[in-house]
Amino acid sequence: MDAKIVLLPGDGIGPEVVAQAERVLNQVAETAGHSFELSSHPMGGNAIDDFGDPLPSATLDACKDSNAILLGAVGGPKWDDPNAKTRPEAGLLKLRKELKLFANLRPIKTYKALLESSPLRQEIVEGVDILFFRELTGGIYFGGSSRSPHESGEVASSEMVYSTGEVERIVRLAAAAAKNRGNHLTSVDKANVLEVSRLWRQAAGDVVAKEFSDVNYDVVLVDAMAMHLISRPRDFDVVVTGNMFGDILTDEGSMLTGSLGMLPSASIGESGPGLYEPIHGSAPDIAGQGLANPLATILATAMLLRHSLGLEEEAALIEKAVDAVLDAGFRTKDIARGGESLSTTAMADKVLEVLKA
Ligand code: IPM
Ligand code: MG
């Protein structure tokens, strides 16, 4: 297979972890006889510094022209000034919107080898395997906003907006995924208070009733979900929710595994390239020191191969290699619990050794 893959290393530890994922992609291409054309482009804070724009048009064009995109991380204290003209995050939001990446898949899976890394008791987190579908191009992130003078100072608003069609398409994807997993779908909203959530609940329920009546379906309010996620996380299979609720719940969910450095995510649309990235941020405090865990980005390449290139077998090989490396006891600092740890590159070496074997 021939594929064009765009790399967006970004800021902080982004370039370090993307470099390791690049090695994995090259190894997979060699072993399986694929030809991947990889090209790196500026995005995020570095692109603000060099081009005054977190998503330069040449980068956006390269993304549009690709089969898939691998992103490291963007942002850092250097670009955090609230009065700045633009921010690294704006580049990410624009990329999601321009490429119509309305579905953000965030798997939360605990690794047996890492159970002690979770802040929760082992009997609660053992066997957790949740796939979140977070709506990514609508809701409060993209609704109208305003700010104006007020007798008390100022007044500001951010609107949460969803249309029936936006809800239907993400629920459809999530329900289809549930059928291939545990056949259980949970939709999360705040329908006891928000009108937009009442529409969400109605549209989601209609799609499931009409097209997925054999899927076990339930609805949970977002505040209750925040609680259930840490008290009985094993009860969930596929969870679908809006943009902001999904942002918050997936950060909470990531802590079940105790290792943010292990979690990948995929953002996909109806067609066109998908965007793959680790869930973790740019971690400026450890950037450039060879301490970052490359496994989340390596697992993101597995999602890339599976969802954008249809290479299920190659994706599974990468995931198995990561399992094997963890089972063999290799750790980067974030998951070493004070024990011996490997550098970013040395950890990727271990994965490559398994892939080559
Ligand atoms: C995420 C991040 C982003 C978001 C930020 C960086 C814009 O928190 O991908 O979850 O809020 O969507
Ligand atoms: Mg977030």
Tab-separated table of N, CA and C in Angstrom, residues 217-334:
chain	number	residue	atom	x	y	z
A	217	TYR	N	-28.631	-0.166	25.355
A	217	TYR	CA	-28.453	1.283	25.350
A	217	TYR	C	-28.921	1.884	26.664
A	218	ASP	N	-28.129	2.784	27.228
A	218	ASP	CA	-28.622	3.542	28.373
A	218	ASP	C	-28.124	4.988	28.322
A	219	VAL	N	-28.765	5.839	29.112
A	219	VAL	CA	-28.367	7.247	29.176
A	219	VAL	C	-27.996	7.571	30.615
A	220	VAL	N	-26.973	8.395	30.780
A	220	VAL	CA	-26.507	8.762	32.116
A	220	VAL	C	-26.248	10.266	32.134
A	221	LEU	N	-26.610	10.923	33.211
A	221	LEU	CA	-26.315	12.356	33.342
A	221	LEU	C	-24.822	12.550	33.613
A	222	VAL	N	-24.278	13.638	33.100
A	222	VAL	CA	-22.819	13.799	33.119
A	222	VAL	C	-22.246	13.848	34.539
A	223	ASP	N	-22.980	14.434	35.480
A	223	ASP	CA	-22.433	14.493	36.847
A	223	ASP	C	-22.387	13.087	37.460
A	224	ALA	N	-23.445	12.304	37.204
A	224	ALA	CA	-23.446	10.920	37.691
A	224	ALA	C	-22.350	10.116	37.000
A	225	MET	N	-22.139	10.404	35.713
A	225	MET	CA	-21.118	9.663	34.968
A	225	MET	C	-19.736	9.906	35.567
A	226	ALA	N	-19.477	11.129	35.980
A	226	ALA	CA	-18.175	11.447	36.581
A	226	ALA	C	-17.936	10.548	37.797
A	227	MET	N	-19.037	10.244	38.492
A	227	MET	CA	-18.956	9.395	39.682
A	227	MET	C	-18.811	7.913	39.297
A	228	HIS	N	-19.699	7.446	38.394
A	228	HIS	CA	-19.653	6.027	38.008
A	228	HIS	C	-18.307	5.643	37.389
A	229	LEU	N	-17.708	6.603	36.698
A	229	LEU	CA	-16.462	6.319	35.991
A	229	LEU	C	-15.350	5.881	36.947
A	230	ILE	N	-15.404	6.375	38.178
A	230	ILE	CA	-14.372	5.913	39.118
A	230	ILE	C	-14.903	4.885	40.118
A	231	SER	N	-16.244	4.751	40.236
A	231	SER	CA	-16.738	3.764	41.200
A	231	SER	C	-16.994	2.412	40.544
A	232	ARG	N	-17.436	2.425	39.254
A	232	ARG	CA	-17.689	1.140	38.581
A	232	ARG	C	-17.366	1.225	37.081
A	233	PRO	N	-16.096	1.555	36.776
A	233	PRO	CA	-15.707	1.786	35.381
A	233	PRO	C	-15.867	0.556	34.491
A	234	ARG	N	-15.823	-0.634	35.085
A	234	ARG	CA	-15.927	-1.853	34.275
A	234	ARG	C	-17.308	-2.018	33.656
A	235	ASP	N	-18.312	-1.289	34.173
A	235	ASP	CA	-19.682	-1.441	33.660
A	235	ASP	C	-19.876	-0.758	32.306
A	236	PHE	N	-18.868	-0.027	31.818
A	236	PHE	CA	-19.059	0.709	30.571
A	236	PHE	C	-18.274	0.086	29.424
A	237	ASP	N	-18.846	0.236	28.229
A	237	ASP	CA	-18.227	-0.341	27.034
A	237	ASP	C	-17.936	0.807	26.062
A	238	VAL	N	-18.965	1.264	25.333
A	238	VAL	CA	-18.790	2.434	24.477
A	238	VAL	C	-19.604	3.577	25.089
A	239	VAL	N	-18.987	4.747	25.181
A	239	VAL	CA	-19.649	5.924	25.750
A	239	VAL	C	-19.632	7.029	24.697
A	240	VAL	N	-20.795	7.632	24.443
A	240	VAL	CA	-20.841	8.729	23.471
A	240	VAL	C	-21.333	9.997	24.160
A	241	THR	N	-20.681	11.116	23.874
A	241	THR	CA	-21.085	12.365	24.523
A	241	THR	C	-20.607	13.577	23.727
A	242	GLY	N	-21.039	14.756	24.158
A	242	GLY	CA	-20.704	15.989	23.451
A	242	GLY	C	-19.267	16.441	23.708
A	243	ASN	N	-18.931	17.534	23.068
A	243	ASN	CA	-17.552	18.000	23.025
A	243	ASN	C	-16.969	18.295	24.414
A	244	MET	N	-17.635	19.153	25.187
A	244	MET	CA	-17.042	19.541	26.470
A	244	MET	C	-17.163	18.433	27.517
A	245	PHE	N	-18.322	17.752	27.575
A	245	PHE	CA	-18.446	16.649	28.536
A	245	PHE	C	-17.380	15.592	28.231
A	246	GLY	N	-17.147	15.358	26.937
A	246	GLY	CA	-16.158	14.355	26.537
A	246	GLY	C	-14.749	14.785	26.890
A	247	ASP	N	-14.477	16.071	26.762
A	247	ASP	CA	-13.150	16.591	27.118
A	247	ASP	C	-12.865	16.284	28.585
A	248	ILE	N	-13.853	16.566	29.429
A	248	ILE	CA	-13.660	16.416	30.874
A	248	ILE	C	-13.638	14.933	31.280
A	249	LEU	N	-14.614	14.172	30.794
A	249	LEU	CA	-14.710	12.762	31.208
A	249	LEU	C	-13.513	11.932	30.738
A	250	THR	N	-12.955	12.268	29.558
A	250	THR	CA	-11.827	11.456	29.090
A	250	THR	C	-10.546	11.776	29.866
A	251	ASP	N	-10.397	12.993	30.345
A	251	ASP	CA	-9.255	13.262	31.232
A	251	ASP	C	-9.429	12.478	32.531
A	252	GLU	N	-10.641	12.477	33.047
A	252	GLU	CA	-10.899	11.698	34.272
A	252	GLU	C	-10.638	10.212	34.000
A	253	GLY	N	-11.164	9.731	32.881
A	253	GLY	CA	-11.016	8.318	32.531
A	253	GLY	C	-9.559	7.911	32.370
A	254	SER	N	-8.753	8.824	31.829
A	254	SER	CA	-7.351	8.474	31.575
A	254	SER	C	-6.639	8.127	32.873
A	255	MET	N	-7.101	8.694	33.973
A	255	MET	CA	-6.449	8.426	35.254
A	255	MET	C	-6.734	7.024	35.777
A	256	LEU	N	-7.783	6.372	35.241
A	256	LEU	CA	-8.055	4.989	35.651
A	256	LEU	C	-6.841	4.126	35.363
A	257	THR	N	-6.193	4.424	34.240
A	257	THR	CA	-5.045	3.617	33.840
A	257	THR	C	-3.798	4.070	34.587
A	258	GLY	N	-3.839	5.236	35.185
A	258	GLY	CA	-2.702	5.713	35.961
A	258	GLY	C	-1.526	6.129	35.115
A	259	SER	N	-1.720	6.133	33.814
A	259	SER	CA	-0.586	6.417	32.953
A	259	SER	C	-1.013	7.146	31.696
A	260	LEU	N	-1.082	8.445	31.818
A	260	LEU	CA	-1.456	9.297	30.693
A	260	LEU	C	-0.534	9.048	29.498
A	261	GLY	N	0.659	8.602	29.781
A	261	GLY	CA	1.652	8.356	28.738
A	261	GLY	C	1.368	7.132	27.884
A	262	MET	N	0.238	6.457	28.182
A	262	MET	CA	-0.082	5.220	27.468
A	262	MET	C	-1.259	5.361	26.518
A	263	LEU	N	-1.962	6.509	26.553
A	263	LEU	CA	-3.256	6.550	25.862
A	263	LEU	C	-3.232	7.300	24.536
A	264	PRO	N	-3.655	6.638	23.474
A	264	PRO	CA	-3.745	7.277	22.163
A	264	PRO	C	-5.156	7.783	21.903
A	265	SER	N	-5.326	8.590	20.876
A	265	SER	CA	-6.670	8.954	20.456
A	265	SER	C	-6.706	9.181	18.954
A	266	ALA	N	-7.918	9.049	18.412
A	266	ALA	CA	-8.110	9.219	16.976
A	266	ALA	C	-9.248	10.190	16.744
A	267	SER	N	-9.080	11.091	15.783
A	267	SER	CA	-10.171	11.981	15.402
A	267	SER	C	-10.475	11.733	13.934
A	268	ILE	N	-11.718	11.332	13.686
A	268	ILE	CA	-12.049	10.957	12.314
A	268	ILE	C	-13.324	11.638	11.837
A	269	GLY	N	-13.462	11.722	10.532
A	269	GLY	CA	-14.658	12.304	9.930
A	269	GLY	C	-15.345	11.281	9.055
A	270	GLU	N	-16.278	11.774	8.224
A	270	GLU	CA	-17.025	10.889	7.330
A	270	GLU	C	-16.084	10.287	6.283
A	271	SER	N	-15.127	11.099	5.814
A	271	SER	CA	-14.148	10.642	4.827
A	271	SER	C	-12.921	11.522	4.999
A	272	GLY	N	-11.884	11.274	4.222
A	272	GLY	CA	-10.688	12.108	4.326
A	272	GLY	C	-9.770	11.620	5.427
A	273	PRO	N	-8.622	12.296	5.597
A	273	PRO	CA	-7.623	11.837	6.556
A	273	PRO	C	-8.112	11.954	7.997
A	274	GLY	N	-7.649	11.044	8.844
A	274	GLY	CA	-7.913	11.141	10.274
A	274	GLY	C	-6.693	11.723	10.964
A	275	LEU	N	-6.910	12.196	12.188
A	275	LEU	CA	-5.839	12.806	12.981
A	275	LEU	C	-5.604	11.945	14.218
A	276	TYR	N	-4.355	11.552	14.442
A	276	TYR	CA	-4.036	10.631	15.522
A	276	TYR	C	-3.026	11.274	16.450
A	277	GLU	N	-3.227	11.102	17.741
A	277	GLU	CA	-2.327	11.770	18.689
A	277	GLU	C	-2.368	11.076	20.043
A	278	PRO	N	-1.315	11.271	20.841
A	278	PRO	CA	-1.407	10.813	22.225
A	278	PRO	C	-2.369	11.723	22.971
A	279	ILE	N	-2.985	11.214	24.047
A	279	ILE	CA	-3.883	12.061	24.849
A	279	ILE	C	-3.082	13.080	25.665
A	280	HIS	N	-1.851	12.722	26.022
A	280	HIS	CA	-1.073	13.630	26.879
A	280	HIS	C	-0.711	14.928	26.166
A	281	GLY	N	-0.328	15.910	26.938
A	281	GLY	CA	0.025	17.213	26.384
A	281	GLY	C	1.514	17.310	26.078
A	282	SER	N	1.985	18.565	25.973
A	282	SER	CA	3.350	18.795	25.508
A	282	SER	C	4.388	18.691	26.634
A	283	ALA	N	3.928	18.562	27.885
A	283	ALA	CA	4.814	18.350	29.050
A	283	ALA	C	6.112	19.149	28.976
A	284	PRO	N	6.030	20.484	28.903
A	284	PRO	CA	7.250	21.289	28.726
A	284	PRO	C	8.279	21.070	29.830
A	285	ASP	N	7.820	20.667	31.021
A	285	ASP	CA	8.758	20.473	32.133
A	285	ASP	C	9.762	19.350	31.887
A	286	ILE	N	9.410	18.375	31.036
A	286	ILE	CA	10.371	17.282	30.790
A	286	ILE	C	10.872	17.264	29.344
A	287	ALA	N	10.507	18.297	28.581
A	287	ALA	CA	10.876	18.315	27.155
A	287	ALA	C	12.394	18.313	26.982
A	288	GLY	N	12.861	17.605	25.968
A	288	GLY	CA	14.274	17.624	25.608
A	288	GLY	C	15.164	16.795	26.505
A	289	GLN	N	14.592	16.043	27.439
A	289	GLN	CA	15.415	15.289	28.387
A	289	GLN	C	15.403	13.787	28.138
A	290	GLY	N	14.664	13.366	27.108
A	290	GLY	CA	14.611	11.927	26.826
A	290	GLY	C	13.818	11.154	27.863
A	291	LEU	N	12.907	11.831	28.585
A	291	LEU	CA	12.150	11.163	29.649
A	291	LEU	C	10.741	10.756	29.207
A	292	ALA	N	10.275	11.349	28.097
A	292	ALA	CA	8.875	11.138	27.696
A	292	ALA	C	8.610	9.687	27.334
A	293	ASN	N	7.388	9.256	27.628
A	293	ASN	CA	6.944	7.911	27.269
A	293	ASN	C	6.436	7.943	25.819
A	294	PRO	N	7.084	7.204	24.910
A	294	PRO	CA	6.653	7.265	23.507
A	294	PRO	C	5.480	6.334	23.200
A	295	LEU	N	5.029	5.542	24.197
A	295	LEU	CA	4.062	4.473	23.883
A	295	LEU	C	2.699	4.990	23.439
A	296	ALA	N	2.236	6.100	24.013
A	296	ALA	CA	0.928	6.626	23.583
A	296	ALA	C	0.963	6.998	22.105
A	297	THR	N	2.051	7.618	21.674
A	297	THR	CA	2.159	8.016	20.264
A	297	THR	C	2.345	6.796	19.373
A	298	ILE	N	3.082	5.824	19.874
A	298	ILE	CA	3.243	4.573	19.115
A	298	ILE	C	1.882	3.872	18.980
A	299	LEU	N	1.095	3.887	20.065
A	299	LEU	CA	-0.254	3.292	19.989
A	299	LEU	C	-1.169	4.123	19.080
A	300	ALA	N	-0.905	5.425	19.003
A	300	ALA	CA	-1.683	6.269	18.075
A	300	ALA	C	-1.384	5.876	16.625
A	301	THR	N	-0.147	5.471	16.350
A	301	THR	CA	0.146	5.016	14.981
A	301	THR	C	-0.626	3.735	14.675
A	302	ALA	N	-0.819	2.899	15.704
A	302	ALA	CA	-1.624	1.687	15.489
A	302	ALA	C	-3.059	2.080	15.106
A	303	MET	N	-3.611	3.064	15.815
A	303	MET	CA	-4.970	3.525	15.471
A	303	MET	C	-5.000	4.104	14.058
A	304	LEU	N	-3.928	4.813	13.702
A	304	LEU	CA	-3.828	5.406	12.357
A	304	LEU	C	-3.876	4.308	11.292
A	305	LEU	N	-3.070	3.274	11.505
A	305	LEU	CA	-3.031	2.190	10.517
A	305	LEU	C	-4.395	1.520	10.417
A	306	ARG	N	-5.063	1.339	11.560
A	306	ARG	CA	-6.349	0.654	11.580
A	306	ARG	C	-7.452	1.503	10.951
A	307	HIS	N	-7.600	2.741	11.412
A	307	HIS	CA	-8.781	3.529	11.029
A	307	HIS	C	-8.617	4.265	9.701
A	308	SER	N	-7.396	4.739	9.387
A	308	SER	CA	-7.251	5.494	8.145
A	308	SER	C	-6.732	4.648	6.994
A	309	LEU	N	-5.938	3.614	7.293
A	309	LEU	CA	-5.348	2.836	6.203
A	309	LEU	C	-5.916	1.420	6.112
A	310	GLY	N	-6.782	1.054	7.043
A	310	GLY	CA	-7.392	-0.275	6.994
A	310	GLY	C	-6.405	-1.408	7.251
A	311	LEU	N	-5.269	-1.097	7.887
A	311	LEU	CA	-4.254	-2.127	8.129
A	311	LEU	C	-4.407	-2.720	9.537
A	312	GLU	N	-5.464	-3.486	9.719
A	312	GLU	CA	-5.793	-4.058	11.026
A	312	GLU	C	-4.662	-4.939	11.565
A	313	GLU	N	-4.113	-5.768	10.681
A	313	GLU	CA	-3.091	-6.706	11.140
A	313	GLU	C	-1.853	-5.964	11.676
A	314	GLU	N	-1.416	-4.950	10.926
A	314	GLU	CA	-0.242	-4.188	11.338
A	314	GLU	C	-0.526	-3.443	12.647
A	315	ALA	N	-1.746	-2.913	12.764
A	315	ALA	CA	-2.125	-2.208	13.993
A	315	ALA	C	-2.040	-3.147	15.185
A	316	ALA	N	-2.588	-4.329	15.015
A	316	ALA	CA	-2.585	-5.305	16.110
A	316	ALA	C	-1.159	-5.712	16.479
A	317	LEU	N	-0.267	-5.795	15.475
A	317	LEU	CA	1.126	-6.155	15.770
A	317	LEU	C	1.784	-5.114	16.672
A	318	ILE	N	1.515	-3.841	16.382
A	318	ILE	CA	2.091	-2.776	17.209
A	318	ILE	C	1.539	-2.871	18.636
A	319	GLU	N	0.219	-3.063	18.744
A	319	GLU	CA	-0.383	-3.147	20.079
A	319	GLU	C	0.168	-4.338	20.867
A	320	LYS	N	0.354	-5.440	20.166
A	320	LYS	CA	0.924	-6.632	20.836
A	320	LYS	C	2.360	-6.374	21.256
A	321	ALA	N	3.110	-5.648	20.416
A	321	ALA	CA	4.506	-5.352	20.748
A	321	ALA	C	4.572	-4.498	22.013
A	322	VAL	N	3.668	-3.534	22.123
A	322	VAL	CA	3.638	-2.689	23.320
A	322	VAL	C	3.292	-3.536	24.551
A	323	ASP	N	2.304	-4.413	24.411
A	323	ASP	CA	1.957	-5.328	25.513
A	323	ASP	C	3.175	-6.134	25.947
A	324	ALA	N	3.895	-6.662	24.957
A	324	ALA	CA	5.030	-7.542	25.253
A	324	ALA	C	6.129	-6.783	26.000
A	325	VAL	N	6.367	-5.552	25.575
A	325	VAL	CA	7.408	-4.739	26.200
A	325	VAL	C	7.045	-4.435	27.664
A	326	LEU	N	5.770	-4.155	27.896
A	326	LEU	CA	5.331	-3.879	29.270
A	326	LEU	C	5.393	-5.150	30.115
A	327	ASP	N	4.921	-6.261	29.537
A	327	ASP	CA	4.960	-7.537	30.264
A	327	ASP	C	6.382	-7.915	30.626
A	328	ALA	N	7.332	-7.549	29.752
A	328	ALA	CA	8.733	-7.865	30.029
A	328	ALA	C	9.317	-6.943	31.100
A	329	GLY	N	8.514	-5.971	31.541
A	329	GLY	CA	8.945	-5.138	32.663
A	329	GLY	C	9.609	-3.826	32.295
A	330	PHE	N	9.661	-3.498	31.008
A	330	PHE	CA	10.311	-2.237	30.630
A	330	PHE	C	9.386	-1.062	30.937
A	331	ARG	N	9.980	0.018	31.452
A	331	ARG	CA	9.196	1.175	31.876
A	331	ARG	C	9.933	2.462	31.531
A	332	THR	N	9.151	3.488	31.167
A	332	THR	CA	9.717	4.832	31.165
A	332	THR	C	9.430	5.425	32.542
A	333	LYS	N	10.005	6.583	32.815
A	333	LYS	CA	9.971	7.125	34.180
A	333	LYS	C	8.542	7.295	34.719
A	334	ASP	N	7.611	7.741	33.829
A	334	ASP	CA	6.244	8.022	34.280
A	334	ASP	C	5.511	6.790	34.817
